[in-house]
mmCIF file of C-alpha atoms in Angstrom:
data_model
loop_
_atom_site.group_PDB
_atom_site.id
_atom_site.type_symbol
_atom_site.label_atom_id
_atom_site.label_comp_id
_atom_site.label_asym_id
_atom_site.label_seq_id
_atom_site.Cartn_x
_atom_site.Cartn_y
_atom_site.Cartn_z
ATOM 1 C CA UNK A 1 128.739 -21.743 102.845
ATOM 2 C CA UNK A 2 130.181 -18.682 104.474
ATOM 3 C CA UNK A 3 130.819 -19.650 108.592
ATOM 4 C CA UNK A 4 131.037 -15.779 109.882
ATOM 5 C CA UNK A 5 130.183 -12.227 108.280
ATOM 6 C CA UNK A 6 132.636 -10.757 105.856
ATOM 7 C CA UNK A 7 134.082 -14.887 104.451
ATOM 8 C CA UNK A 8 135.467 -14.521 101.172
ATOM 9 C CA UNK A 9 133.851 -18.218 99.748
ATOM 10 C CA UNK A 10 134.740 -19.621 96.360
ATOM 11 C CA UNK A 11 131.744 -19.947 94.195
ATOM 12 C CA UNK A 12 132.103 -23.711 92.840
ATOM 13 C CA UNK A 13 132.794 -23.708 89.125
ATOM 14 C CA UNK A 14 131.015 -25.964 87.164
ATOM 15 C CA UNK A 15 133.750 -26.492 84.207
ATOM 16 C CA UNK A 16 134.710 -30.406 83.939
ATOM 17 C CA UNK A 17 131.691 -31.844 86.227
ATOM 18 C CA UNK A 18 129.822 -34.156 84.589
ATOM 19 C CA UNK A 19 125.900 -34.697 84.844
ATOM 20 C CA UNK A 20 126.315 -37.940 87.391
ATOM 21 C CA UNK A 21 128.772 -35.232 89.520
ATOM 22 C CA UNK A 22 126.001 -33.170 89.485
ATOM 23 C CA UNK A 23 123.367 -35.388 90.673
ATOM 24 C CA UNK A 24 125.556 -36.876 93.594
ATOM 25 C CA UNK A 25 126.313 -33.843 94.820
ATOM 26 C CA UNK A 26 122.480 -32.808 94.441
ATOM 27 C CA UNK A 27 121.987 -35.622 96.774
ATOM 28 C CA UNK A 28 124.788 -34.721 99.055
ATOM 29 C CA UNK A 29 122.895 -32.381 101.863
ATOM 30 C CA UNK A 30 124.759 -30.258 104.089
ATOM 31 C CA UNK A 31 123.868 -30.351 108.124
ATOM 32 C CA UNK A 32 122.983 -26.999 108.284
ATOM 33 C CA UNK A 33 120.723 -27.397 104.956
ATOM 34 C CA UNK A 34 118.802 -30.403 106.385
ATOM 35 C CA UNK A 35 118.184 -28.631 109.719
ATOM 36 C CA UNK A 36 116.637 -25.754 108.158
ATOM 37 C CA UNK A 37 114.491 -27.782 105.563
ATOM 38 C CA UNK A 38 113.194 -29.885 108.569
ATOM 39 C CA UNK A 39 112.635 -27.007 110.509
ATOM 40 C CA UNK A 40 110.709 -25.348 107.539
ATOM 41 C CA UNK A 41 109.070 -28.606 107.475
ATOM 42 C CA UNK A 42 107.689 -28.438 111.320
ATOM 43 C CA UNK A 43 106.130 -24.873 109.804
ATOM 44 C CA UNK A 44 104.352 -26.181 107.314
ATOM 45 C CA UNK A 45 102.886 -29.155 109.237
ATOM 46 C CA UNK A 46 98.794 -28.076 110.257
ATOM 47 C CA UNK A 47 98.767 -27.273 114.079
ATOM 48 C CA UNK A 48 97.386 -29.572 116.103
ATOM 49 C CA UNK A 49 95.235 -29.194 119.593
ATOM 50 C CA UNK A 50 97.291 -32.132 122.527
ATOM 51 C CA UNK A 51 96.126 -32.179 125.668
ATOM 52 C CA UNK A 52 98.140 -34.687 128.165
ATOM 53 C CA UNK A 53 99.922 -36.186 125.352
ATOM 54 C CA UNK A 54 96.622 -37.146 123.403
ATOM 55 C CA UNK A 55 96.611 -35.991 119.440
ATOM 56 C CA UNK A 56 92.934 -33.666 119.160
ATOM 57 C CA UNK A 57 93.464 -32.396 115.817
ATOM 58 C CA UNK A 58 90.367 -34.351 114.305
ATOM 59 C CA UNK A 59 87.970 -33.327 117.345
ATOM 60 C CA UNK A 60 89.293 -29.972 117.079
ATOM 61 C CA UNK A 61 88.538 -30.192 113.184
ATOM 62 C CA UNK A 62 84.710 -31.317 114.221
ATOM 63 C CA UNK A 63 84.381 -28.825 116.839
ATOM 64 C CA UNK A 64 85.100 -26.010 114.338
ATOM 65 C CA UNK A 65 82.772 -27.943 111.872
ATOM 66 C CA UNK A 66 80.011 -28.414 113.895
ATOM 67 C CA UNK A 67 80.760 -24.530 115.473
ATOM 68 C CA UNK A 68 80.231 -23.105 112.004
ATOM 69 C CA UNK A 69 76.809 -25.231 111.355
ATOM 70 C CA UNK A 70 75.801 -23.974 114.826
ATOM 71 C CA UNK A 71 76.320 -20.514 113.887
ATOM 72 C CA UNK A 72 74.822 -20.903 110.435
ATOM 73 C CA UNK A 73 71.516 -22.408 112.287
ATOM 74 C CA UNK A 74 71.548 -18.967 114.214
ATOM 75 C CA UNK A 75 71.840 -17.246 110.903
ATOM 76 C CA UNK A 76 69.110 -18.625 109.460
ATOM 77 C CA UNK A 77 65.858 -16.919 108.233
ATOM 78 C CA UNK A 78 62.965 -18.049 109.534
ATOM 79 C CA UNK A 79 59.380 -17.014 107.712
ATOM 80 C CA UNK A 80 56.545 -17.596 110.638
ATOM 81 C CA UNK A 81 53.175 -18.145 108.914
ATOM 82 C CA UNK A 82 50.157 -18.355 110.969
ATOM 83 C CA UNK A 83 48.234 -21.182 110.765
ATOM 84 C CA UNK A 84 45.188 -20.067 109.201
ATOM 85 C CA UNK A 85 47.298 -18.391 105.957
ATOM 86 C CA UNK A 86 49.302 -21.165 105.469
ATOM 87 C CA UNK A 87 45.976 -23.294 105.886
ATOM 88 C CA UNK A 88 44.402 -21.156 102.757
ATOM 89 C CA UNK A 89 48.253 -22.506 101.021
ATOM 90 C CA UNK A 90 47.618 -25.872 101.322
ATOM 91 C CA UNK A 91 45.706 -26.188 98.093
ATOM 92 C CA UNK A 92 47.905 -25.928 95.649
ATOM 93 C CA UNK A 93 50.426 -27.972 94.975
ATOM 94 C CA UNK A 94 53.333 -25.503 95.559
ATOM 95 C CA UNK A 95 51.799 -24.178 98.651
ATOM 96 C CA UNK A 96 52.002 -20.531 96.618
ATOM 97 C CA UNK A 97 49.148 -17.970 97.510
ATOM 98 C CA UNK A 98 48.277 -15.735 94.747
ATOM 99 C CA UNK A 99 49.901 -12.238 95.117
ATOM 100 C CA UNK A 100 48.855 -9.134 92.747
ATOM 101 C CA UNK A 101 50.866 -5.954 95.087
ATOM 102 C CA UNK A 102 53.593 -6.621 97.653
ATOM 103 C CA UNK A 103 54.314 -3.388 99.581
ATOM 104 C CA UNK A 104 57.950 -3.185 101.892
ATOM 105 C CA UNK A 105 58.633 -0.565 104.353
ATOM 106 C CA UNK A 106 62.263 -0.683 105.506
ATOM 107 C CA UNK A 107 63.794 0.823 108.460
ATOM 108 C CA UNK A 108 61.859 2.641 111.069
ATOM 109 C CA UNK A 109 60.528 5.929 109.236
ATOM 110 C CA UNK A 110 59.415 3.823 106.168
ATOM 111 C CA UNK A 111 57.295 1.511 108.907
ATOM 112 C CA UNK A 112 55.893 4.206 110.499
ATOM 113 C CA UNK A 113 54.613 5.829 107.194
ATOM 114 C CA UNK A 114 52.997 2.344 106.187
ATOM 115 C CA UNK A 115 51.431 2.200 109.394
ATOM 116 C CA UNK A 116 49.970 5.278 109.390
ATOM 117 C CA UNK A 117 48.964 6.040 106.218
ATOM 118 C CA UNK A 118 48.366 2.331 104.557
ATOM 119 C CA UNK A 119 47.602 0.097 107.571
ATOM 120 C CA UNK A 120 45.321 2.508 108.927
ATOM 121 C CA UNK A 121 43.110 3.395 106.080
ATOM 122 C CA UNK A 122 42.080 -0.493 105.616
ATOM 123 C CA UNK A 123 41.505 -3.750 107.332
ATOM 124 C CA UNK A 124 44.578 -5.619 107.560
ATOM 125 C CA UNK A 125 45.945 -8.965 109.586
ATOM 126 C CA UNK A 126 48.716 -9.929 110.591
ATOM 127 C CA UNK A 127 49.754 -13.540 108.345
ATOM 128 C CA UNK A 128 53.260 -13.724 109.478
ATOM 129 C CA UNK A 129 57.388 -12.620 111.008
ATOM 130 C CA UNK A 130 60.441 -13.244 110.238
ATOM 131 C CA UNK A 131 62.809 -14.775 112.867
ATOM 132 C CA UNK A 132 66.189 -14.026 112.504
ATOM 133 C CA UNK A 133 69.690 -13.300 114.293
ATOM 134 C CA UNK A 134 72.915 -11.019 112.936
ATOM 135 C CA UNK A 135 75.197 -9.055 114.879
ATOM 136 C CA UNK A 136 73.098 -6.129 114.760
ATOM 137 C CA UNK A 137 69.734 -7.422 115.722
ATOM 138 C CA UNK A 138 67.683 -10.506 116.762
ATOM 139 C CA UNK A 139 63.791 -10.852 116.153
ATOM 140 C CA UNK A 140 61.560 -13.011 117.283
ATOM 141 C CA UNK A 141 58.179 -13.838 116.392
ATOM 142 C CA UNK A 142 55.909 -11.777 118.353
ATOM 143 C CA UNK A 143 53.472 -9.977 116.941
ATOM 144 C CA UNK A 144 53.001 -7.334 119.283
ATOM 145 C CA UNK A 145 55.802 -4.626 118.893
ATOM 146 C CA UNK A 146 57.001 -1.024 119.545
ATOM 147 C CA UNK A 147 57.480 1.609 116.325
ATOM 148 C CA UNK A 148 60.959 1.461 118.084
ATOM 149 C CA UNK A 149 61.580 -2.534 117.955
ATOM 150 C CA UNK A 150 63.634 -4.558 115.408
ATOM 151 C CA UNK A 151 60.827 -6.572 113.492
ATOM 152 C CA UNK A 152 59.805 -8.029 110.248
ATOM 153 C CA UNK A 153 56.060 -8.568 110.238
ATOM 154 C CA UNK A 154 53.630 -9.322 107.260
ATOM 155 C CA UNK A 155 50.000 -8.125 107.054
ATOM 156 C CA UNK A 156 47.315 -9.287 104.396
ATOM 157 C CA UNK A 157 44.240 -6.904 103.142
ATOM 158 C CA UNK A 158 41.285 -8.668 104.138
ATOM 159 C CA UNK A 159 39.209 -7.358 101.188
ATOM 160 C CA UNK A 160 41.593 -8.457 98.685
ATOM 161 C CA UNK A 161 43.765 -11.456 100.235
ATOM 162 C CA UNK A 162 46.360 -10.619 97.404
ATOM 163 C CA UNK A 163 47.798 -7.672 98.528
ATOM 164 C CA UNK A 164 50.891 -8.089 100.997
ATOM 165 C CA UNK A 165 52.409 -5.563 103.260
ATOM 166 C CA UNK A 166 55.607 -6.201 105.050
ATOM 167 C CA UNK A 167 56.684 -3.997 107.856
ATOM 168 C CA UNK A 168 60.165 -4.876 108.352
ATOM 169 C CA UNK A 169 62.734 -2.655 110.259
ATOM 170 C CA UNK A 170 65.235 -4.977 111.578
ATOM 171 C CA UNK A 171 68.731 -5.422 109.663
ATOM 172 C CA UNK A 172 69.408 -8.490 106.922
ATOM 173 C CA UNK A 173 72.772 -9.294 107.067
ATOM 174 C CA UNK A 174 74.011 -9.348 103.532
ATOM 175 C CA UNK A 175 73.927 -13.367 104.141
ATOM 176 C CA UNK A 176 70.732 -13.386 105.291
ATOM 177 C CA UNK A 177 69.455 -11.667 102.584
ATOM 178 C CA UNK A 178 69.334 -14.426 99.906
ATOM 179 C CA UNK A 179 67.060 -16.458 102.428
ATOM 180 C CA UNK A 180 64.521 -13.800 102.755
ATOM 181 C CA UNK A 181 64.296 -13.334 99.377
ATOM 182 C CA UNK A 182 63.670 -17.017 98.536
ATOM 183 C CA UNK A 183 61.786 -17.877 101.417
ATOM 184 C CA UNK A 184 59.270 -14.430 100.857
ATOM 185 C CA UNK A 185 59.249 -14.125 96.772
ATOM 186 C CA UNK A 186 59.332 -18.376 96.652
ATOM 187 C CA UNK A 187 55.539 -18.486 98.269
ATOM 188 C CA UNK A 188 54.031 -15.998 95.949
ATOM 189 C CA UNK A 189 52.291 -16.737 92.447
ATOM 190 C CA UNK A 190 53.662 -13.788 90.647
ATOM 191 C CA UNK A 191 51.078 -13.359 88.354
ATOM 192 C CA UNK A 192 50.048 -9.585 87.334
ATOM 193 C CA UNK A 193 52.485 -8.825 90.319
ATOM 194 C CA UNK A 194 53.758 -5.392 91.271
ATOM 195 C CA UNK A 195 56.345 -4.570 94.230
ATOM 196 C CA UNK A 196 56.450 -1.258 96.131
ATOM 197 C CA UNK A 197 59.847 -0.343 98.505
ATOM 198 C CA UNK A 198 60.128 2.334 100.537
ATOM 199 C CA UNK A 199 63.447 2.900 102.768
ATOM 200 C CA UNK A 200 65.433 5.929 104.362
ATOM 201 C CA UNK A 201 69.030 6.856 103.187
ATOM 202 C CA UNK A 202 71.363 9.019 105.153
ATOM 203 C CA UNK A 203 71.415 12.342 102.892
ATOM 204 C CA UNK A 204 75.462 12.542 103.641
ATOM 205 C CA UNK A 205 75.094 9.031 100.761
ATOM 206 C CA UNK A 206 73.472 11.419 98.303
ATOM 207 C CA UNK A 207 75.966 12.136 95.505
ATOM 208 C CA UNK A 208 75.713 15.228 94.074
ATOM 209 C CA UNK A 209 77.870 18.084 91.833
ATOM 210 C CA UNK A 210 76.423 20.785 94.991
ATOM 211 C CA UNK A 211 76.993 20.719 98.577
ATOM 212 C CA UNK A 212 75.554 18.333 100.713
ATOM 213 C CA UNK A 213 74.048 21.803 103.283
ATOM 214 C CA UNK A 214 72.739 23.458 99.892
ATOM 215 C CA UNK A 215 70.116 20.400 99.507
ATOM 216 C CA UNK A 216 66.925 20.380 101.329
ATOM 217 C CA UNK A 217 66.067 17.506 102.980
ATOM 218 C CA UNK A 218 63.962 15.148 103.304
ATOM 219 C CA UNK A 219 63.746 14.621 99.966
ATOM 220 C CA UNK A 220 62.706 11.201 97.437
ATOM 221 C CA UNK A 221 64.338 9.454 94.832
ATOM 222 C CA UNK A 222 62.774 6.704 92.250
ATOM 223 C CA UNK A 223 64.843 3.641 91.080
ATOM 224 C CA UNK A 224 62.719 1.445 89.240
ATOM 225 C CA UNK A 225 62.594 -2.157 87.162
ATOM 226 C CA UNK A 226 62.708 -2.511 83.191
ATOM 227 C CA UNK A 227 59.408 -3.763 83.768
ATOM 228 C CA UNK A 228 58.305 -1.601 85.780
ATOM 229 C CA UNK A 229 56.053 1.073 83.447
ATOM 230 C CA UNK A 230 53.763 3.424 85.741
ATOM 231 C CA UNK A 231 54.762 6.938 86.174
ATOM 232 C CA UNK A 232 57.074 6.998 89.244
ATOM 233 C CA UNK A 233 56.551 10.335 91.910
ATOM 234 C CA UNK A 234 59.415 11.583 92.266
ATOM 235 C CA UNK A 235 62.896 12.502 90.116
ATOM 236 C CA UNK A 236 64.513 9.258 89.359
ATOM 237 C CA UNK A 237 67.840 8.714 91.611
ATOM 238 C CA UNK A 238 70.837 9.470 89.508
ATOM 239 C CA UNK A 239 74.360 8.018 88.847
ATOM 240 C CA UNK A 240 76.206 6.972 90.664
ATOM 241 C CA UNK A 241 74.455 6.638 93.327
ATOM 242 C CA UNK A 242 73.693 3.290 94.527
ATOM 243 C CA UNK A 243 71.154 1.262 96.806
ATOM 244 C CA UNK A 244 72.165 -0.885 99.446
ATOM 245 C CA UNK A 245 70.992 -3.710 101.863
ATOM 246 C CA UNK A 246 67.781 -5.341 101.435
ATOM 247 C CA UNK A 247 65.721 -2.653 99.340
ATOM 248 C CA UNK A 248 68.927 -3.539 96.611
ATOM 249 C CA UNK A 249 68.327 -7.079 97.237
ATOM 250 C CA UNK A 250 64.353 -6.805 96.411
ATOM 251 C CA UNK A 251 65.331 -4.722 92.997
ATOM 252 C CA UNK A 252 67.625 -6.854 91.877
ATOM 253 C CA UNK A 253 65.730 -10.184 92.392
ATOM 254 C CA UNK A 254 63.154 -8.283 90.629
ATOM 255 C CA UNK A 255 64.606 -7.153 87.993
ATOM 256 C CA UNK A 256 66.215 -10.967 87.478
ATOM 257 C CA UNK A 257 62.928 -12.087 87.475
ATOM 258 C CA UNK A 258 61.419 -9.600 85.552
ATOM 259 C CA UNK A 259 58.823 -7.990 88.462
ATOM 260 C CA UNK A 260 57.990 -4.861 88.075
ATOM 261 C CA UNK A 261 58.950 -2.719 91.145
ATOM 262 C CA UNK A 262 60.173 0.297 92.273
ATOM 263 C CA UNK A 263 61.866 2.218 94.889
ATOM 264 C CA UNK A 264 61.176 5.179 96.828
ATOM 265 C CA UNK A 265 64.379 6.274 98.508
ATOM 266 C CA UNK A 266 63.884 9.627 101.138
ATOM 267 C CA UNK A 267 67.010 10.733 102.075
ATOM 268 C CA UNK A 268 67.232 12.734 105.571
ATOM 269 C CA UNK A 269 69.591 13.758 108.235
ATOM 270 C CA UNK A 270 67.351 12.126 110.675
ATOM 271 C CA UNK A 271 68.910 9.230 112.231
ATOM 272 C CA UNK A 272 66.169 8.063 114.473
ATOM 273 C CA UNK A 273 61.790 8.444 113.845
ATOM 274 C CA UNK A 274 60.907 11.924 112.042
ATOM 275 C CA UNK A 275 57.769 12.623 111.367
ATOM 276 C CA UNK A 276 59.359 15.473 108.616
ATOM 277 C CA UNK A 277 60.745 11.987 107.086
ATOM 278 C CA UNK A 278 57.855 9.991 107.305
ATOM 279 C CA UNK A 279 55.959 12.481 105.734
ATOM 280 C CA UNK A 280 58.152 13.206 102.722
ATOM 281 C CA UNK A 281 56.423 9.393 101.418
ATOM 282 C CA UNK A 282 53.052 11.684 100.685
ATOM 283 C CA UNK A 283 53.487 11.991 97.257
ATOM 284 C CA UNK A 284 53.544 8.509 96.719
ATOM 285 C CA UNK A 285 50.412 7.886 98.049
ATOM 286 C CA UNK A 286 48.742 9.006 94.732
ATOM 287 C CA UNK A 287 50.441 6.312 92.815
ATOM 288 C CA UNK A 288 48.747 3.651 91.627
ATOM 289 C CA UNK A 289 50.075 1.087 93.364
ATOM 290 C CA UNK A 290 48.979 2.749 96.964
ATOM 291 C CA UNK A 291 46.205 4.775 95.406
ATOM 292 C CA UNK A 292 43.227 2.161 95.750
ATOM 293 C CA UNK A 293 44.318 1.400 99.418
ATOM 294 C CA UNK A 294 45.035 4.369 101.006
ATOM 295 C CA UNK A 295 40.912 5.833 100.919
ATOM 296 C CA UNK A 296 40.553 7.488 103.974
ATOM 297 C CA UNK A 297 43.715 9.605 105.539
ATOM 298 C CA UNK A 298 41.485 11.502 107.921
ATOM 299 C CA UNK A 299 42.842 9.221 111.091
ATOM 300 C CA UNK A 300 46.436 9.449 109.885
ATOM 301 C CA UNK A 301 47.554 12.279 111.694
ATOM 302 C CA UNK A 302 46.257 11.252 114.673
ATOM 303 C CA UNK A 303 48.056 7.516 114.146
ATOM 304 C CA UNK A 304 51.586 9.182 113.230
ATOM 305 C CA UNK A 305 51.281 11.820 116.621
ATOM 306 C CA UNK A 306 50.371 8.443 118.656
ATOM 307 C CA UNK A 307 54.000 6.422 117.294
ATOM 308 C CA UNK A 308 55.857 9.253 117.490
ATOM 309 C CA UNK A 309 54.330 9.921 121.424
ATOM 310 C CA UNK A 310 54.619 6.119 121.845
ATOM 311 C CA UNK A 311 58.614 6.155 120.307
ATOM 312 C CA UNK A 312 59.608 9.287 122.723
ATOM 313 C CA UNK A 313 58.282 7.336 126.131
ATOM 314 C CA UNK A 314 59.852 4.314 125.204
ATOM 315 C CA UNK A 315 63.245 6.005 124.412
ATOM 316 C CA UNK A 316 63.110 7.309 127.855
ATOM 317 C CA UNK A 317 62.776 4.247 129.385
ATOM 318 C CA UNK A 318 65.419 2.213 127.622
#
């Protein structure tokens, strides 16, 4: 091999060398050859922790082990039913309840519309939270909680113990969302079952041929299950738009499963609680999946002024 920049070397021809030649002088290694190779060897050998001389490279393997399993504990999804609804559970065999409408409000403005105009036109309890932790929120499992807080509470219709309505307006983590799923839609008997989602969407996410300052928002959009045959009140959302987070999650496991469900997606430039937003919902409260609940709206008003009153002090305080 060339010993400075610029050597003229002779290639080595290979006329006259015989196989055996070959091999020996395979086996031949040069100096500088075997210092690299051993030196590309040190590279490729797995780092390991030493402190005072000591080798730690299996307790540092178990403390990354048992870091990840702590972390995945935190991650978990925890469903906190009270004791007298998992009591009424307890006597079938699967611990199921029997579940004819499930109705999810996601994000803030989809909460506050369920609580004013659903909640507060019937008797409802609260049967359960969710408990989680992500990067962008942690719950726990009070029940007592601001319009403004980051919660995930389930209420049951005391004149017909079948109908579920989840408030939830904390974020699932993409990995979290497979847990709720499971651990929610795995205790209901999905017989004659029908699921209702409401959720907000930026309106800069809307696709559309026109300009995003010609459309008038707030404004609804339908997405809907195969199964899924009522009349829907609104335009259904066009391609390509797309769904995301957990109201996607909820359509897709229902249309796996073959539920039928829809979506009501308002898009709005609000980024916080709007009562403009939470009243673009309306229309859906003639459908029929919210039309036998919702029987007296008189008191509604008065409930959405109160969050919105409730929302503004808060945000001054925090």
């Amino acid at each position: 091999m060339a010993t400075f920049f610029g050597e003229v070397v002779a290639a080595p021809s290979r006329a006259g060398v015989d196989e055996d030649d070959e091999e020996a002088a395979a086996r031949e290694e040069a100096p500088e050859d075997r210092e690299i190779r051993e030196e590309l060897g040190k590279k490729r050998q797995p780092c390991e922790y030493q402190l005072g001389g000591t080798d730690f490279s299996l307790q540092a393997q178990l403390s990354v082990i048992i870091r990840f399993c702590f972390v995945f504990m935190l991650r978990e999804v925890h469903i906190l039913w009270n004791a007298a609804f998992s009591a009424s559970t307890e006597s079938s065999s699967d611990h199921q309840f029997p579940c004819s409408k499930f109705i999810l409000g996601v994000g803030h403005n989809a909460a506050a519309f369920l609580s004013s105009f659903v909640l507060n036109s019937g008797d409802w309890e609260v049967v359960g939270s969710v408990k989680l932790w992500n990067e962008w929120c942690r719950t726990s499992n009070t029940t007592n909680v601001l319009p403004s807080d980051s919660f995930c509470l389930f209420y049951r219709l005391i004149s017909d113990p079948t109908v579920l309505l989840c408030q939830c307006t904390c974020f699932v983590a993409e990995d979290q969302q497979f847990q709720w799923l499971e651990k929610v839609f795995g205790r209901m008997q999905k017989t004659d079952f029908q699921v209702a989602v409401f959720s907000t969407s930026s309106v800069t996410d809307y696709k559309t041929p026109e300009p995003t300052l010609m459309l008038s928002s707030p404004f609804l959009k339908a997405l809907k299950t195969k199964q899924f045959k009522d009349n829907v009140c609104c335009s259904l959302l066009e391609q390509p738009n797309i769904v995301r987070d957990l109201p996607a999650a909820v359509l897709s496991y229902c249309q796996v499963w073959q539920i039928p469900a829809v979506l009501y997606q308002c898009y709005t430039d609000a980024i916080k609680l709007d009562i403009v937003t939470i009243e673009a919902f309306k229309p859906v409260l003639s459908s029929r999946i919210l039309k036998s609940l919702v029987k007296d709206t008189s008191r509604s008003t008065e409930t959405l002024a109160k969050l919105m009153t409730t929302t503004e002090i808060n945000n001054i305080y925090t």
